[in-house]
PDB file of C-alpha atoms in Angstrom:
ATOM      1  CA  MET A   1      60.293 104.243  99.365  1.00 60.00           C
ATOM      2  CA  HIS A   2      62.834 101.835  98.869  1.00 76.00           C
ATOM      3  CA  ILE A   3      63.598 100.338  95.126  1.00 87.00           C
ATOM      4  CA  SER A   4      64.741  97.518  94.772  1.00 90.00           C
ATOM      5  CA  LEU A   5      65.878  94.921  91.916  1.00 91.00           C
ATOM      6  CA  THR A   6      62.526  94.900  89.840  1.00 91.00           C
ATOM      7  CA  ASN A   7      62.855  98.733  89.761  1.00 91.00           C
ATOM      8  CA  PHE A   8      65.877  97.927  87.239  1.00 93.00           C
ATOM      9  CA  ALA A   9      63.654  95.561  85.073  1.00 92.00           C
ATOM     10  CA  TYR A  10      64.234  97.772  82.317  1.00 92.00           C
ATOM     11  CA  ILE A  11      68.337  97.413  82.431  1.00 96.00           C
ATOM     12  CA  ILE A  12      67.863  93.873  81.441  1.00 97.00           C
ATOM     13  CA  GLY A  13      69.753  94.088  77.691  1.00 98.00           C
ATOM     14  CA  ARG A  14      73.193  94.688  75.523  1.00 98.00           C
ATOM     15  CA  TRP A  15      74.318  98.165  76.214  1.00 99.00           C
ATOM     16  CA  GLU A  16      77.039  99.321  73.916  1.00 99.00           C
ATOM     17  CA  GLY A  17      79.222 103.257  74.270  1.00 99.00           C
ATOM     18  CA  SER A  18      82.389 104.132  74.741  1.00 99.00           C
ATOM     19  CA  GLY A  19      84.814 106.076  77.295  1.00 99.00           C
ATOM     20  CA  ARG A  20      87.790 106.869  78.456  1.00 99.00           C
ATOM     21  CA  ALA A  21      90.394 105.856  80.915  1.00 98.00           C
ATOM     22  CA  GLU A  22      92.733 108.413  82.543  1.00 98.00           C
ATOM     23  CA  TYR A  23      95.112 108.344  85.533  1.00 98.00           C
ATOM     24  CA  PRO A  24      97.953 109.624  87.207  1.00 97.00           C
ATOM     25  CA  THR A  25      99.496 105.686  86.277  1.00 96.00           C
ATOM     26  CA  ILE A  26      98.612 105.319  82.852  1.00 96.00           C
ATOM     27  CA  VAL A  27      98.500 106.587  79.428  1.00 95.00           C
ATOM     28  CA  PRO A  28      94.942 108.054  78.939  1.00 97.00           C
ATOM     29  CA  ARG A  29      93.367 105.938  76.462  1.00 97.00           C
ATOM     30  CA  ASP A  30      89.515 105.586  75.196  1.00 98.00           C
ATOM     31  CA  TYR A  31      87.765 102.493  74.925  1.00 99.00           C
ATOM     32  CA  ARG A  32      84.825 100.829  72.949  1.00 99.00           C
ATOM     33  CA  GLU A  33      82.525  99.101  75.439  1.00 99.00           C
ATOM     34  CA  GLU A  34      79.472  96.694  75.748  1.00 99.00           C
ATOM     35  CA  LEU A  35      78.040  95.608  78.531  1.00 99.00           C
ATOM     36  CA  VAL A  36      75.124  93.277  79.211  1.00 98.00           C
ATOM     37  CA  PHE A  37      73.174  92.377  82.201  1.00 98.00           C
ATOM     38  CA  ALA A  38      71.161  90.035  82.319  1.00 97.00           C
ATOM     39  CA  VAL A  39      68.444  87.638  84.636  1.00 96.00           C
ATOM     40  CA  ASN A  40      67.447  84.142  85.783  1.00 93.00           C
ATOM     41  CA  GLY A  41      63.935  85.111  86.580  1.00 88.00           C
ATOM     42  CA  LYS A  42      64.694  83.084  90.061  1.00 89.00           C
ATOM     43  CA  ASP A  43      67.021  84.808  92.201  1.00 89.00           C
ATOM     44  CA  ALA A  44      67.219  88.465  93.473  1.00 88.00           C
ATOM     45  CA  ALA A  45      69.958  89.582  91.232  1.00 95.00           C
ATOM     46  CA  ILE A  46      70.867  90.827  87.830  1.00 97.00           C
ATOM     47  CA  HIS A  47      74.166  89.402  86.318  1.00 98.00           C
ATOM     48  CA  PHE A  48      76.713  91.586  84.545  1.00 99.00           C
ATOM     49  CA  GLU A  49      79.616  91.068  82.174  1.00 99.00           C
ATOM     50  CA  GLN A  50      81.164  93.905  80.788  1.00 99.00           C
ATOM     51  CA  ARG A  51      84.086  93.947  78.222  1.00 99.00           C
ATOM     52  CA  THR A  52      85.949  96.776  76.372  1.00 99.00           C
ATOM     53  CA  TRP A  53      88.733  96.974  73.387  1.00 99.00           C
ATOM     54  CA  ILE A  54      91.160  99.646  72.936  1.00 98.00           C
ATOM     55  CA  LYS A  55      89.147 102.792  70.655  1.00 98.00           C
ATOM     56  CA  SER A  56      91.982 104.454  68.360  1.00 96.00           C
ATOM     57  CA  ALA A  57      93.608 105.052  64.834  1.00 96.00           C
ATOM     58  CA  ASP A  58      96.576 102.818  65.050  1.00 96.00           C
ATOM     59  CA  GLU A  59      97.358  98.772  65.695  1.00 96.00           C
ATOM     60  CA  ARG A  60      96.010  98.434  68.988  1.00 96.00           C
ATOM     61  CA  ASN A  61      92.943  99.700  67.671  1.00 97.00           C
ATOM     62  CA  GLY A  62      90.106  96.762  68.894  1.00 97.00           C
ATOM     63  CA  GLU A  63      92.740  95.247  71.206  1.00 97.00           C
ATOM     64  CA  PRO A  64      91.220  93.891  74.602  1.00 97.00           C
ATOM     65  CA  LEU A  65      91.624  96.129  77.383  1.00 96.00           C
ATOM     66  CA  PHE A  66      89.237  94.963  80.346  1.00 97.00           C
ATOM     67  CA  TRP A  67      86.839  92.443  81.166  1.00 98.00           C
ATOM     68  CA  GLU A  68      84.875  91.454  84.312  1.00 98.00           C
ATOM     69  CA  SER A  69      81.416  89.751  84.906  1.00 99.00           C
ATOM     70  CA  GLY A  70      79.373  89.305  88.004  1.00 99.00           C
ATOM     71  CA  PHE A  71      76.362  89.902  89.861  1.00 98.00           C
ATOM     72  CA  LEU A  72      73.995  93.424  91.466  1.00 98.00           C
ATOM     73  CA  LEU A  73      72.417  92.273  94.423  1.00 97.00           C
ATOM     74  CA  ASP A  74      69.282  93.550  96.501  1.00 94.00           C
ATOM     75  CA  LYS A  75      70.567  93.431 100.034  1.00 94.00           C
ATOM     76  CA  GLY A  76      66.927  95.216 100.714  1.00 91.00           C
ATOM     77  CA  GLU A  77      66.106  98.212 102.209  1.00 89.00           C
ATOM     78  CA  GLY A  78      67.477 100.256  99.284  1.00 89.00           C
ATOM     79  CA  LEU A  79      70.867  98.856  99.891  1.00 95.00           C
ATOM     80  CA  PHE A  80      73.159  97.445  96.608  1.00 97.00           C
ATOM     81  CA  GLU A  81      75.759  95.255  96.398  1.00 98.00           C
ATOM     82  CA  MET A  82      77.779  94.851  93.145  1.00 98.00           C
ATOM     83  CA  VAL A  83      80.012  91.928  92.992  1.00 99.00           C
ATOM     84  CA  SER A  84      82.928  91.993  90.645  1.00 98.00           C
ATOM     85  CA  ALA A  85      85.165  89.491  89.383  1.00 99.00           C
ATOM     86  CA  GLN A  86      87.627  90.891  87.150  1.00 98.00           C
ATOM     87  CA  LYS A  87      90.189  88.992  84.476  1.00 97.00           C
ATOM     88  CA  SER A  88      93.229  90.336  86.379  1.00 96.00           C
ATOM     89  CA  GLY A  89      91.441  88.131  89.603  1.00 98.00           C
ATOM     90  CA  ARG A  90      90.751  90.952  91.294  1.00 98.00           C
ATOM     91  CA  VAL A  91      87.344  90.774  93.059  1.00 99.00           C
ATOM     92  CA  GLU A  92      85.354  93.488  94.656  1.00 99.00           C
ATOM     93  CA  ILE A  93      82.647  94.047  96.547  1.00 99.00           C
ATOM     94  CA  LEU A  94      80.458  97.385  96.707  1.00 99.00           C
ATOM     95  CA  ARG A  95      77.781  98.577  98.440  1.00 98.00           C
ATOM     96  CA  GLY A  96      75.609 101.946  97.956  1.00 98.00           C
ATOM     97  CA  GLY A  97      72.384 102.969  97.555  1.00 96.00           C
ATOM     98  CA  ALA A  98      69.934 103.825  94.634  1.00 94.00           C
ATOM     99  CA  GLN A  99      67.804 106.845  93.876  1.00 92.00           C
ATOM    100  CA  LYS A 100      64.567 106.706  92.059  1.00 89.00           C
ATOM    101  CA  THR A 101      63.171 109.796  90.084  1.00 84.00           C
ATOM    102  CA  ASP A 102      61.057 108.671  87.664  1.00 81.00           C
ATOM    103  CA  GLU A 103      60.683 104.711  86.059  1.00 76.00           C
ATOM    104  CA  THR A 104      63.580 105.393  84.117  1.00 78.00           C
ATOM    105  CA  ILE A 105      66.235 106.786  85.528  1.00 86.00           C
ATOM    106  CA  ILE A 106      68.286 105.421  88.010  1.00 93.00           C
ATOM    107  CA  LYS A 107      71.216 106.934  90.129  1.00 94.00           C
ATOM    108  CA  LEU A 108      72.875 104.272  91.989  1.00 95.00           C
ATOM    109  CA  ASP A 109      76.394 105.244  93.936  1.00 97.00           C
ATOM    110  CA  LEU A 110      78.504 102.313  95.103  1.00 98.00           C
ATOM    111  CA  ALA A 111      81.688 102.683  97.626  1.00 98.00           C
ATOM    112  CA  SER A 112      84.677  99.358  98.026  1.00 98.00           C
ATOM    113  CA  VAL A 113      84.073  97.427 101.459  1.00 98.00           C
ATOM    114  CA  ALA A 114      86.130  94.423 100.005  1.00 98.00           C
ATOM    115  CA  ILE A 115      88.913  94.746  97.292  1.00 98.00           C
ATOM    116  CA  LEU A 116      90.563  91.117  97.427  1.00 98.00           C
ATOM    117  CA  ASN A 117      93.809  89.775  95.121  1.00 98.00           C
ATOM    118  CA  ASP A 118      95.157  92.883  94.472  1.00 98.00           C
ATOM    119  CA  ASP A 119      97.512  94.750  96.615  1.00 97.00           C
ATOM    120  CA  ARG A 120      97.640  98.095  94.491  1.00 97.00           C
ATOM    121  CA  MET A 121      94.130  99.280  95.458  1.00 98.00           C
ATOM    122  CA  ILE A 122      93.349 101.106  98.007  1.00 98.00           C
ATOM    123  CA  ARG A 123      89.331 102.244  97.100  1.00 98.00           C
ATOM    124  CA  ALA A 124      87.002 101.852  94.752  1.00 98.00           C
ATOM    125  CA  GLY A 125      83.401 103.296  93.737  1.00 98.00           C
ATOM    126  CA  ARG A 126      81.636 103.267  90.687  1.00 98.00           C
ATOM    127  CA  MET A 127      78.445 106.261  90.279  1.00 98.00           C
ATOM    128  CA  LEU A 128      76.008 104.383  87.607  1.00 97.00           C
ATOM    129  CA  HIS A 129      72.937 106.744  85.976  1.00 97.00           C
ATOM    130  CA  PHE A 130      70.529 105.460  84.220  1.00 96.00           C
ATOM    131  CA  HIS A 131      68.413 107.533  82.217  1.00 95.00           C
ATOM    132  CA  GLY A 132      65.841 106.460  79.472  1.00 92.00           C
ATOM    133  CA  GLU A 133      68.148 104.032  77.186  1.00 95.00           C
ATOM    134  CA  THR A 134      71.766 106.126  78.036  1.00 97.00           C
ATOM    135  CA  LEU A 135      73.520 104.240  81.003  1.00 98.00           C
ATOM    136  CA  GLU A 136      76.614 107.014  82.303  1.00 98.00           C
ATOM    137  CA  TYR A 137      79.604 105.683  84.338  1.00 98.00           C
ATOM    138  CA  GLU A 138      82.304 106.765  86.349  1.00 98.00           C
ATOM    139  CA  LEU A 139      84.716 104.885  88.218  1.00 99.00           C
ATOM    140  CA  TRP A 140      86.688 106.703  90.840  1.00 99.00           C
ATOM    141  CA  MET A 141      89.368 104.734  92.882  1.00 98.00           C
ATOM    142  CA  SER A 142      92.956 104.808  94.857  1.00 98.00           C
ATOM    143  CA  THR A 143      95.585 102.932  94.671  1.00 98.00           C
ATOM    144  CA  THR A 144      99.090 102.704  96.578  1.00 98.00           C
ATOM    145  CA  LYS A 145     101.027 104.476  94.077  1.00 97.00           C
ATOM    146  CA  ASN A 146      97.821 107.518  94.035  1.00 97.00           C
ATOM    147  CA  ILE A 147      96.389 107.230  97.419  1.00 97.00           C
ATOM    148  CA  ALA A 148      93.889 110.604  95.863  1.00 98.00           C
ATOM    149  CA  TYR A 149      91.011 109.211  95.509  1.00 98.00           C
ATOM    150  CA  GLN A 150      90.296 110.381  91.180  1.00 98.00           C
ATOM    151  CA  ARG A 151      88.169 109.694  88.559  1.00 98.00           C
ATOM    152  CA  HIS A 152      89.733 106.028  86.833  1.00 98.00           C
ATOM    153  CA  LEU A 153      86.699 106.050  83.999  1.00 98.00           C
ATOM    154  CA  VAL A 154      83.939 107.942  82.199  1.00 99.00           C
ATOM    155  CA  ALA A 155      81.430 106.346  79.535  1.00 99.00           C
ATOM    156  CA  ARG A 156      78.428 106.694  78.351  1.00 99.00           C
ATOM    157  CA  LEU A 157      76.287 103.793  76.534  1.00 99.00           C
ATOM    158  CA  THR A 158      73.194 103.185  75.233  1.00 98.00           C
ATOM    159  CA  HIS A 159      70.647 100.429  75.229  1.00 98.00           C
ATOM    160  CA  LYS A 160      70.991  98.391  72.271  1.00 98.00           C
ATOM    161  CA  GLY A 161      67.773  95.980  72.957  1.00 89.00           C
ATOM    162  CA  ARG A 162      67.112  92.765  75.115  1.00 85.00           C
ATOM    163  CA  PRO A 163      67.296  89.366  74.950  1.00 73.00           C
TER     164      PRO A 163
END
């Protein structure tokens, strides 16, 4: 049985937590994150906005790090698409399937089908695991400076409330 966006209804609202960015071309860094999912009640889409800030013991603590906004779209028959516009100008379109094991556990596995406005990027993927009031995710990527497909981000967020 295929799942649809209606199965994602419980994720609507604000999520907060922290994560870690690591990649061969960057200095590893911890970050704080806020992720908001919203719907307009009409379209088969969930809007998301993700913002992160540096989490450190030095003067950079709280400095903005990353910002993206986009949509999770139901393409039918269990296929989903994530369209992401990032503050750098990069646009990613990722596509993949979802698995539902009960009312509050959904695993979403997405792979890039298009990456625009960033010649460094070769491939990207996101794995999101919603279980109850917790979201754990990983972001993997391959770039022109690091061809190997490697994990870049790992984070754990908790659901802080619905609108």
